[in-house]
Every structure is written in structure tokens, then in C-alpha cells.
PDB file of N, CA and C in Angstrom:
ATOM      1  N   MET A 226      62.478  78.266 -38.239  1.00 76.00           N
ATOM      2  CA  MET A 226      61.196  78.629 -38.804  1.00 76.00           C
ATOM      3  C   MET A 226      60.175  77.554 -38.451  1.00 76.00           C
ATOM      4  N   ALA A 227      59.026  77.967 -38.003  1.00 93.00           N
ATOM      5  CA  ALA A 227      57.995  77.033 -37.543  1.00 93.00           C
ATOM      6  C   ALA A 227      57.349  76.287 -38.704  1.00 93.00           C
ATOM      7  N   ILE A 228      56.976  75.070 -38.422  1.00 96.00           N
ATOM      8  CA  ILE A 228      56.195  74.267 -39.358  1.00 96.00           C
ATOM      9  C   ILE A 228      54.752  74.717 -39.212  1.00 96.00           C
ATOM     10  N   GLU A 229      54.086  74.984 -40.315  1.00 97.00           N
ATOM     11  CA  GLU A 229      52.684  75.396 -40.269  1.00 97.00           C
ATOM     12  C   GLU A 229      51.796  74.158 -40.375  1.00 97.00           C
ATOM     13  N   LEU A 230      50.965  73.964 -39.369  1.00 98.00           N
ATOM     14  CA  LEU A 230      50.016  72.854 -39.332  1.00 98.00           C
ATOM     15  C   LEU A 230      48.615  73.445 -39.316  1.00 98.00           C
ATOM     16  N   ILE A 231      47.814  73.102 -40.325  1.00 98.00           N
ATOM     17  CA  ILE A 231      46.454  73.631 -40.435  1.00 98.00           C
ATOM     18  C   ILE A 231      45.476  72.470 -40.437  1.00 98.00           C
ATOM     19  N   ALA A 232      44.441  72.593 -39.626  1.00 98.00           N
ATOM     20  CA  ALA A 232      43.338  71.630 -39.633  1.00 98.00           C
ATOM     21  C   ALA A 232      42.136  72.332 -40.251  1.00 98.00           C
ATOM     22  N   VAL A 233      41.682  71.837 -41.399  1.00 98.00           N
ATOM     23  CA  VAL A 233      40.482  72.375 -42.041  1.00 98.00           C
ATOM     24  C   VAL A 233      39.331  71.526 -41.523  1.00 98.00           C
ATOM     25  N   SER A 234      38.467  72.140 -40.722  1.00 98.00           N
ATOM     26  CA  SER A 234      37.434  71.370 -40.030  1.00 98.00           C
ATOM     27  C   SER A 234      36.039  71.913 -40.292  1.00 98.00           C
ATOM     28  N   VAL A 235      35.075  71.097 -39.912  1.00 97.00           N
ATOM     29  CA  VAL A 235      33.662  71.434 -40.077  1.00 97.00           C
ATOM     30  C   VAL A 235      33.013  71.404 -38.695  1.00 97.00           C
ATOM     31  N   PRO A 236      32.177  72.390 -38.368  1.00 95.00           N
ATOM     32  CA  PRO A 236      31.475  72.358 -37.086  1.00 95.00           C
ATOM     33  C   PRO A 236      30.677  71.056 -36.933  1.00 95.00           C
ATOM     34  N   GLY A 237      30.793  70.440 -35.762  1.00 96.00           N
ATOM     35  CA  GLY A 237      30.062  69.210 -35.479  1.00 96.00           C
ATOM     36  C   GLY A 237      30.759  67.944 -35.940  1.00 96.00           C
ATOM     37  N   CYS A 238      31.925  68.065 -36.541  1.00 97.00           N
ATOM     38  CA  CYS A 238      32.676  66.911 -37.052  1.00 97.00           C
ATOM     39  C   CYS A 238      33.360  66.188 -35.884  1.00 97.00           C
ATOM     40  N   VAL A 239      33.046  64.914 -35.715  1.00 97.00           N
ATOM     41  CA  VAL A 239      33.600  64.124 -34.610  1.00 97.00           C
ATOM     42  C   VAL A 239      35.102  63.940 -34.767  1.00 97.00           C
ATOM     43  N   ASP A 240      35.551  63.598 -35.977  1.00 97.00           N
ATOM     44  CA  ASP A 240      36.987  63.403 -36.187  1.00 97.00           C
ATOM     45  C   ASP A 240      37.764  64.706 -36.008  1.00 97.00           C
ATOM     46  N   CYS A 241      37.139  65.831 -36.342  1.00 97.00           N
ATOM     47  CA  CYS A 241      37.775  67.143 -36.139  1.00 97.00           C
ATOM     48  C   CYS A 241      37.966  67.403 -34.646  1.00 97.00           C
ATOM     49  N   ALA A 242      36.940  67.114 -33.865  1.00 97.00           N
ATOM     50  CA  ALA A 242      37.011  67.302 -32.413  1.00 97.00           C
ATOM     51  C   ALA A 242      38.059  66.382 -31.802  1.00 97.00           C
ATOM     52  N   ARG A 243      38.143  65.153 -32.291  1.00 97.00           N
ATOM     53  CA  ARG A 243      39.160  64.214 -31.786  1.00 97.00           C
ATOM     54  C   ARG A 243      40.560  64.733 -32.079  1.00 97.00           C
ATOM     55  N   PHE A 244      40.756  65.237 -33.299  1.00 97.00           N
ATOM     56  CA  PHE A 244      42.076  65.758 -33.635  1.00 97.00           C
ATOM     57  C   PHE A 244      42.413  66.966 -32.772  1.00 97.00           C
ATOM     58  N   LYS A 245      41.473  67.866 -32.599  1.00 96.00           N
ATOM     59  CA  LYS A 245      41.724  69.066 -31.797  1.00 96.00           C
ATOM     60  C   LYS A 245      42.110  68.685 -30.368  1.00 96.00           C
ATOM     61  N   LYS A 246      41.410  67.711 -29.793  1.00 96.00           N
ATOM     62  CA  LYS A 246      41.729  67.242 -28.437  1.00 96.00           C
ATOM     63  C   LYS A 246      43.132  66.629 -28.412  1.00 96.00           C
ATOM     64  N   TYR A 247      43.435  65.789 -29.410  1.00 96.00           N
ATOM     65  CA  TYR A 247      44.762  65.175 -29.501  1.00 96.00           C
ATOM     66  C   TYR A 247      45.840  66.258 -29.568  1.00 96.00           C
ATOM     67  N   TRP A 248      45.627  67.265 -30.425  1.00 96.00           N
ATOM     68  CA  TRP A 248      46.636  68.306 -30.582  1.00 96.00           C
ATOM     69  C   TRP A 248      46.812  69.099 -29.292  1.00 96.00           C
ATOM     70  N   GLU A 249      45.722  69.414 -28.606  1.00 96.00           N
ATOM     71  CA  GLU A 249      45.818  70.150 -27.342  1.00 96.00           C
ATOM     72  C   GLU A 249      46.630  69.368 -26.315  1.00 96.00           C
ATOM     73  N   GLU A 250      46.511  68.039 -26.341  1.00 95.00           N
ATOM     74  CA  GLU A 250      47.231  67.196 -25.381  1.00 95.00           C
ATOM     75  C   GLU A 250      48.699  67.015 -25.747  1.00 95.00           C
ATOM     76  N   THR A 251      49.061  67.152 -27.023  1.00 95.00           N
ATOM     77  CA  THR A 251      50.424  66.833 -27.449  1.00 95.00           C
ATOM     78  C   THR A 251      51.217  68.015 -27.999  1.00 95.00           C
ATOM     79  N   ARG A 252      50.599  69.170 -28.139  1.00 95.00           N
ATOM     80  CA  ARG A 252      51.300  70.290 -28.784  1.00 95.00           C
ATOM     81  C   ARG A 252      52.550  70.720 -28.035  1.00 95.00           C
ATOM     82  N   SER A 253      52.609  70.493 -26.733  1.00 96.00           N
ATOM     83  CA  SER A 253      53.802  70.885 -25.976  1.00 96.00           C
ATOM     84  C   SER A 253      55.037  70.091 -26.420  1.00 96.00           C
ATOM     85  N   GLN A 254      54.832  68.947 -27.058  1.00 96.00           N
ATOM     86  CA  GLN A 254      55.944  68.138 -27.570  1.00 96.00           C
ATOM     87  C   GLN A 254      56.493  68.696 -28.882  1.00 96.00           C
ATOM     88  N   PHE A 255      55.772  69.661 -29.465  1.00 97.00           N
ATOM     89  CA  PHE A 255      56.142  70.189 -30.776  1.00 97.00           C
ATOM     90  C   PHE A 255      56.218  71.724 -30.758  1.00 97.00           C
ATOM     91  N   PRO A 256      57.234  72.264 -30.061  1.00 97.00           N
ATOM     92  CA  PRO A 256      57.343  73.718 -29.964  1.00 97.00           C
ATOM     93  C   PRO A 256      57.646  74.401 -31.299  1.00 97.00           C
ATOM     94  N   GLY A 257      58.098  73.643 -32.273  1.00 97.00           N
ATOM     95  CA  GLY A 257      58.427  74.206 -33.579  1.00 97.00           C
ATOM     96  C   GLY A 257      57.271  74.179 -34.560  1.00 97.00           C
ATOM     97  N   VAL A 258      56.056  73.965 -34.054  1.00 97.00           N
ATOM     98  CA  VAL A 258      54.877  73.882 -34.922  1.00 97.00           C
ATOM     99  C   VAL A 258      53.914  75.019 -34.595  1.00 97.00           C
ATOM    100  N   ALA A 259      53.495  75.727 -35.629  1.00 97.00           N
ATOM    101  CA  ALA A 259      52.472  76.773 -35.495  1.00 97.00           C
ATOM    102  C   ALA A 259      51.166  76.179 -36.008  1.00 97.00           C
ATOM    103  N   PHE A 260      50.199  75.990 -35.103  1.00 97.00           N
ATOM    104  CA  PHE A 260      48.928  75.351 -35.459  1.00 97.00           C
ATOM    105  C   PHE A 260      47.814  76.377 -35.561  1.00 97.00           C
ATOM    106  N   ARG A 261      46.947  76.155 -36.530  1.00 97.00           N
ATOM    107  CA  ARG A 261      45.701  76.918 -36.581  1.00 97.00           C
ATOM    108  C   ARG A 261      44.625  76.058 -37.217  1.00 97.00           C
ATOM    109  N   GLU A 262      43.406  76.361 -36.814  1.00 98.00           N
ATOM    110  CA  GLU A 262      42.238  75.654 -37.331  1.00 98.00           C
ATOM    111  C   GLU A 262      41.484  76.601 -38.258  1.00 98.00           C
ATOM    112  N   VAL A 263      41.052  76.082 -39.407  1.00 98.00           N
ATOM    113  CA  VAL A 263      40.293  76.871 -40.370  1.00 98.00           C
ATOM    114  C   VAL A 263      38.943  76.197 -40.563  1.00 98.00           C
ATOM    115  N   ASP A 264      37.881  76.954 -40.406  1.00 98.00           N
ATOM    116  CA  ASP A 264      36.526  76.446 -40.620  1.00 98.00           C
ATOM    117  C   ASP A 264      36.321  76.244 -42.118  1.00 98.00           C
ATOM    118  N   ALA A 265      35.950  75.035 -42.509  1.00 98.00           N
ATOM    119  CA  ALA A 265      35.757  74.702 -43.920  1.00 98.00           C
ATOM    120  C   ALA A 265      34.626  75.493 -44.562  1.00 98.00           C
ATOM    121  N   LEU A 266      33.766  76.094 -43.756  1.00 97.00           N
ATOM    122  CA  LEU A 266      32.629  76.835 -44.295  1.00 97.00           C
ATOM    123  C   LEU A 266      32.960  78.298 -44.603  1.00 97.00           C
ATOM    124  N   THR A 267      34.156  78.746 -44.234  1.00 98.00           N
ATOM    125  CA  THR A 267      34.570  80.123 -44.519  1.00 98.00           C
ATOM    126  C   THR A 267      35.171  80.184 -45.926  1.00 98.00           C
ATOM    127  N   PRO A 268      35.298  81.383 -46.486  1.00 98.00           N
ATOM    128  CA  PRO A 268      35.938  81.486 -47.807  1.00 98.00           C
ATOM    129  C   PRO A 268      37.348  80.881 -47.829  1.00 98.00           C
ATOM    130  N   GLU A 269      38.140  81.128 -46.780  1.00 98.00           N
ATOM    131  CA  GLU A 269      39.480  80.536 -46.729  1.00 98.00           C
ATOM    132  C   GLU A 269      39.390  79.016 -46.704  1.00 98.00           C
ATOM    133  N   GLY A 270      38.474  78.488 -45.891  1.00 98.00           N
ATOM    134  CA  GLY A 270      38.294  77.044 -45.816  1.00 98.00           C
ATOM    135  C   GLY A 270      37.860  76.451 -47.149  1.00 98.00           C
ATOM    136  N   GLN A 271      36.937  77.113 -47.824  1.00 98.00           N
ATOM    137  CA  GLN A 271      36.477  76.639 -49.135  1.00 98.00           C
ATOM    138  C   GLN A 271      37.631  76.610 -50.137  1.00 98.00           C
ATOM    139  N   ASN A 272      38.459  77.641 -50.111  1.00 98.00           N
ATOM    140  CA  ASN A 272      39.624  77.676 -51.008  1.00 98.00           C
ATOM    141  C   ASN A 272      40.581  76.526 -50.728  1.00 98.00           C
ATOM    142  N   LEU A 273      40.829  76.248 -49.442  1.00 98.00           N
ATOM    143  CA  LEU A 273      41.722  75.142 -49.084  1.00 98.00           C
ATOM    144  C   LEU A 273      41.131  73.798 -49.501  1.00 98.00           C
ATOM    145  N   LEU A 274      39.817  73.628 -49.325  1.00 98.00           N
ATOM    146  CA  LEU A 274      39.163  72.386 -49.743  1.00 98.00           C
ATOM    147  C   LEU A 274      39.359  72.143 -51.232  1.00 98.00           C
ATOM    148  N   LEU A 275      39.145  73.180 -52.025  1.00 98.00           N
ATOM    149  CA  LEU A 275      39.284  73.050 -53.479  1.00 98.00           C
ATOM    150  C   LEU A 275      40.738  72.858 -53.898  1.00 98.00           C
ATOM    151  N   GLU A 276      41.616  73.672 -53.350  1.00 98.00           N
ATOM    152  CA  GLU A 276      43.030  73.624 -53.731  1.00 98.00           C
ATOM    153  C   GLU A 276      43.658  72.265 -53.450  1.00 98.00           C
ATOM    154  N   HIS A 277      43.301  71.665 -52.310  1.00 98.00           N
ATOM    155  CA  HIS A 277      43.930  70.405 -51.894  1.00 98.00           C
ATOM    156  C   HIS A 277      43.023  69.193 -52.092  1.00 98.00           C
ATOM    157  N   GLN A 278      41.857  69.411 -52.693  1.00 97.00           N
ATOM    158  CA  GLN A 278      40.892  68.336 -52.956  1.00 97.00           C
ATOM    159  C   GLN A 278      40.572  67.545 -51.689  1.00 97.00           C
ATOM    160  N   ILE A 279      40.261  68.281 -50.635  1.00 97.00           N
ATOM    161  CA  ILE A 279      39.914  67.674 -49.350  1.00 97.00           C
ATOM    162  C   ILE A 279      38.459  67.236 -49.415  1.00 97.00           C
ATOM    163  N   LEU A 280      38.229  65.931 -49.280  1.00 95.00           N
ATOM    164  CA  LEU A 280      36.885  65.373 -49.388  1.00 95.00           C
ATOM    165  C   LEU A 280      36.347  64.841 -48.068  1.00 95.00           C
ATOM    166  N   ALA A 281      37.187  64.834 -47.024  1.00 97.00           N
ATOM    167  CA  ALA A 281      36.759  64.367 -45.701  1.00 97.00           C
ATOM    168  C   ALA A 281      37.403  65.270 -44.652  1.00 97.00           C
ATOM    169  N   SER A 282      36.730  65.413 -43.531  1.00 97.00           N
ATOM    170  CA  SER A 282      37.216  66.294 -42.467  1.00 97.00           C
ATOM    171  C   SER A 282      37.755  65.483 -41.299  1.00 97.00           C
ATOM    172  N   PRO A 283      38.779  66.004 -40.637  1.00 98.00           N
ATOM    173  CA  PRO A 283      39.491  67.217 -40.977  1.00 98.00           C
ATOM    174  C   PRO A 283      40.495  66.977 -42.101  1.00 98.00           C
ATOM    175  N   GLY A 284      40.797  68.029 -42.812  1.00 98.00           N
ATOM    176  CA  GLY A 284      41.909  67.997 -43.754  1.00 98.00           C
ATOM    177  C   GLY A 284      43.103  68.576 -43.021  1.00 98.00           C
ATOM    178  N   ILE A 285      44.189  67.839 -42.979  1.00 98.00           N
ATOM    179  CA  ILE A 285      45.382  68.294 -42.265  1.00 98.00           C
ATOM    180  C   ILE A 285      46.443  68.693 -43.287  1.00 98.00           C
ATOM    181  N   LEU A 286      46.848  69.952 -43.209  1.00 98.00           N
ATOM    182  CA  LEU A 286      47.883  70.483 -44.091  1.00 98.00           C
ATOM    183  C   LEU A 286      49.140  70.745 -43.281  1.00 98.00           C
ATOM    184  N   MET A 287      50.268  70.368 -43.852  1.00 97.00           N
ATOM    185  CA  MET A 287      51.547  70.566 -43.192  1.00 97.00           C
ATOM    186  C   MET A 287      52.445  71.351 -44.142  1.00 97.00           C
ATOM    187  N   ASP A 288      52.782  72.568 -43.767  1.00 95.00           N
ATOM    188  CA  ASP A 288      53.578  73.454 -44.616  1.00 95.00           C
ATOM    189  C   ASP A 288      53.011  73.550 -46.031  1.00 95.00           C
ATOM    190  N   GLY A 289      51.690  73.673 -46.126  1.00 95.00           N
ATOM    191  CA  GLY A 289      51.044  73.886 -47.409  1.00 95.00           C
ATOM    192  C   GLY A 289      50.750  72.650 -48.227  1.00 95.00           C
ATOM    193  N   SER A 290      51.116  71.471 -47.720  1.00 97.00           N
ATOM    194  CA  SER A 290      50.848  70.218 -48.430  1.00 97.00           C
ATOM    195  C   SER A 290      49.854  69.383 -47.641  1.00 97.00           C
ATOM    196  N   LEU A 291      49.008  68.668 -48.355  1.00 98.00           N
ATOM    197  CA  LEU A 291      48.017  67.814 -47.703  1.00 98.00           C
ATOM    198  C   LEU A 291      48.705  66.629 -47.044  1.00 98.00           C
ATOM    199  N   PHE A 292      48.447  66.444 -45.751  1.00 98.00           N
ATOM    200  CA  PHE A 292      48.984  65.293 -45.017  1.00 98.00           C
ATOM    201  C   PHE A 292      47.946  64.186 -44.926  1.00 98.00           C
ATOM    202  N   SER A 293      46.704  64.539 -44.546  1.00 98.00           N
ATOM    203  CA  SER A 293      45.667  63.512 -44.404  1.00 98.00           C
ATOM    204  C   SER A 293      44.286  64.137 -44.454  1.00 98.00           C
ATOM    205  N   THR A 294      43.291  63.280 -44.682  1.00 97.00           N
ATOM    206  CA  THR A 294      41.888  63.678 -44.595  1.00 97.00           C
ATOM    207  C   THR A 294      41.153  62.623 -43.783  1.00 97.00           C
ATOM    208  N   GLY A 295      40.108  63.039 -43.109  1.00 97.00           N
ATOM    209  CA  GLY A 295      39.347  62.105 -42.274  1.00 97.00           C
ATOM    210  C   GLY A 295      40.089  61.836 -40.979  1.00 97.00           C
ATOM    211  N   PRO A 296      39.837  60.675 -40.361  1.00 96.00           N
ATOM    212  CA  PRO A 296      40.509  60.357 -39.094  1.00 96.00           C
ATOM    213  C   PRO A 296      42.026  60.498 -39.245  1.00 96.00           C
ATOM    214  N   VAL A 297      42.639  61.216 -38.331  1.00 95.00           N
ATOM    215  CA  VAL A 297      44.068  61.529 -38.443  1.00 95.00           C
ATOM    216  C   VAL A 297      44.914  60.387 -37.892  1.00 95.00           C
ATOM    217  N   PRO A 298      45.886  59.900 -38.696  1.00 94.00           N
ATOM    218  CA  PRO A 298      46.812  58.870 -38.202  1.00 94.00           C
ATOM    219  C   PRO A 298      47.825  59.529 -37.255  1.00 94.00           C
ATOM    220  N   LYS A 299      47.530  59.488 -35.966  1.00 94.00           N
ATOM    221  CA  LYS A 299      48.284  60.261 -34.974  1.00 94.00           C
ATOM    222  C   LYS A 299      49.766  59.905 -34.919  1.00 94.00           C
ATOM    223  N   GLU A 300      50.081  58.615 -34.969  1.00 94.00           N
ATOM    224  CA  GLU A 300      51.487  58.210 -34.900  1.00 94.00           C
ATOM    225  C   GLU A 300      52.248  58.706 -36.124  1.00 94.00           C
ATOM    226  N   ALA A 301      51.626  58.617 -37.292  1.00 96.00           N
ATOM    227  CA  ALA A 301      52.266  59.086 -38.524  1.00 96.00           C
ATOM    228  C   ALA A 301      52.443  60.605 -38.497  1.00 96.00           C
ATOM    229  N   LEU A 302      51.462  61.311 -37.959  1.00 96.00           N
ATOM    230  CA  LEU A 302      51.557  62.767 -37.850  1.00 96.00           C
ATOM    231  C   LEU A 302      52.727  63.150 -36.952  1.00 96.00           C
ATOM    232  N   ALA A 303      52.819  62.529 -35.787  1.00 96.00           N
ATOM    233  CA  ALA A 303      53.909  62.828 -34.854  1.00 96.00           C
ATOM    234  C   ALA A 303      55.262  62.505 -35.482  1.00 96.00           C
ATOM    235  N   ALA A 304      55.355  61.372 -36.176  1.00 96.00           N
ATOM    236  CA  ALA A 304      56.613  60.988 -36.818  1.00 96.00           C
ATOM    237  C   ALA A 304      57.012  62.001 -37.889  1.00 96.00           C
ATOM    238  N   LYS A 305      56.060  62.445 -38.689  1.00 95.00           N
ATOM    239  CA  LYS A 305      56.341  63.423 -39.750  1.00 95.00           C
ATOM    240  C   LYS A 305      56.784  64.755 -39.144  1.00 95.00           C
ATOM    241  N   LEU A 306      56.102  65.194 -38.083  1.00 96.00           N
ATOM    242  CA  LEU A 306      56.488  66.450 -37.436  1.00 96.00           C
ATOM    243  C   LEU A 306      57.902  66.364 -36.866  1.00 96.00           C
ATOM    244  N   ARG A 307      58.254  65.215 -36.294  1.00 95.00           N
ATOM    245  CA  ARG A 307      59.611  65.036 -35.767  1.00 95.00           C
ATOM    246  C   ARG A 307      60.630  65.063 -36.905  1.00 95.00           C
ATOM    247  N   THR A 308      60.303  64.394 -38.015  1.00 95.00           N
ATOM    248  CA  THR A 308      61.199  64.367 -39.175  1.00 95.00           C
ATOM    249  C   THR A 308      61.474  65.779 -39.687  1.00 95.00           C
ATOM    250  N   LEU A 309      60.443  66.623 -39.663  1.00 94.00           N
ATOM    251  CA  LEU A 309      60.584  68.002 -40.136  1.00 94.00           C
ATOM    252  C   LEU A 309      61.192  68.934 -39.087  1.00 94.00           C
ATOM    253  N   GLY A 310      61.434  68.415 -37.877  1.00 94.00           N
ATOM    254  CA  GLY A 310      62.038  69.222 -36.819  1.00 94.00           C
ATOM    255  C   GLY A 310      61.047  69.965 -35.951  1.00 94.00           C
ATOM    256  N   GLY A 311      59.778  69.584 -36.002  1.00 95.00           N
ATOM    257  CA  GLY A 311      58.752  70.250 -35.209  1.00 95.00           C
ATOM    258  C   GLY A 311      58.890  70.051 -33.714  1.00 95.00           C
ATOM    259  N   ASP A 312      59.705  69.066 -33.311  1.00 94.00           N
ATOM    260  CA  ASP A 312      59.903  68.823 -31.885  1.00 94.00           C
ATOM    261  C   ASP A 312      61.003  69.723 -31.309  1.00 94.00           C
ATOM    262  N   LYS A 313      61.574  70.575 -32.159  1.00 92.00           N
ATOM    263  CA  LYS A 313      62.607  71.512 -31.713  1.00 92.00           C
ATOM    264  C   LYS A 313      62.066  72.942 -31.791  1.00 92.00           C
ATOM    265  N   PRO A 314      62.429  73.765 -30.813  1.00 86.00           N
ATOM    266  CA  PRO A 314      61.937  75.161 -30.825  1.00 86.00           C
ATOM    267  C   PRO A 314      62.498  75.959 -31.990  1.00 86.00           C
TER     268      PRO A 314
END
């Protein structure tokens, strides 16, 4: 079963763009991860912001739990995904 990775982002957010670029470059290392981006300005995005108390963008959710907000700690993200088996198909 795939790990769900969600980035709650805001249009024009520099850290959101950095994370998206990072993920595009590294997603092939994590075939067991299903990624999607949610615009924080949509109703779904607003619900996620409130539910997880996301105060900085991007908000990164991993299997429904908040992993980080603001600049993403890339090494920690990769380590957590490996721990959860995201590097396996």
C-alpha cells in the first residue's frame, strides 16, 4: 500500500516551489509513495490547514499526519519515507 504524501501549498510560495522541484528530482527513489499537491486556497486546502494547524507553507502531510511546515527538511523527509517503506514498490 502506497504512502500518501501531500503538500499543502500556496501559489507564489518560494518554499513550496523548492519542495516541488526537490520531489520531482527524487520521486523515482520512492516508488511506494503517492504524491499530490493541494492548493491551500481551495476548500480541501483550507480544511487541511485547520485540521493540522498548518501555519507555514508548504505543509507536508505523510499518511494523514503532519510531517513539517515551512522549509522542508529534505534529509529527514527521505529518511522517514525510507523508514515507512516508501523506497519499495
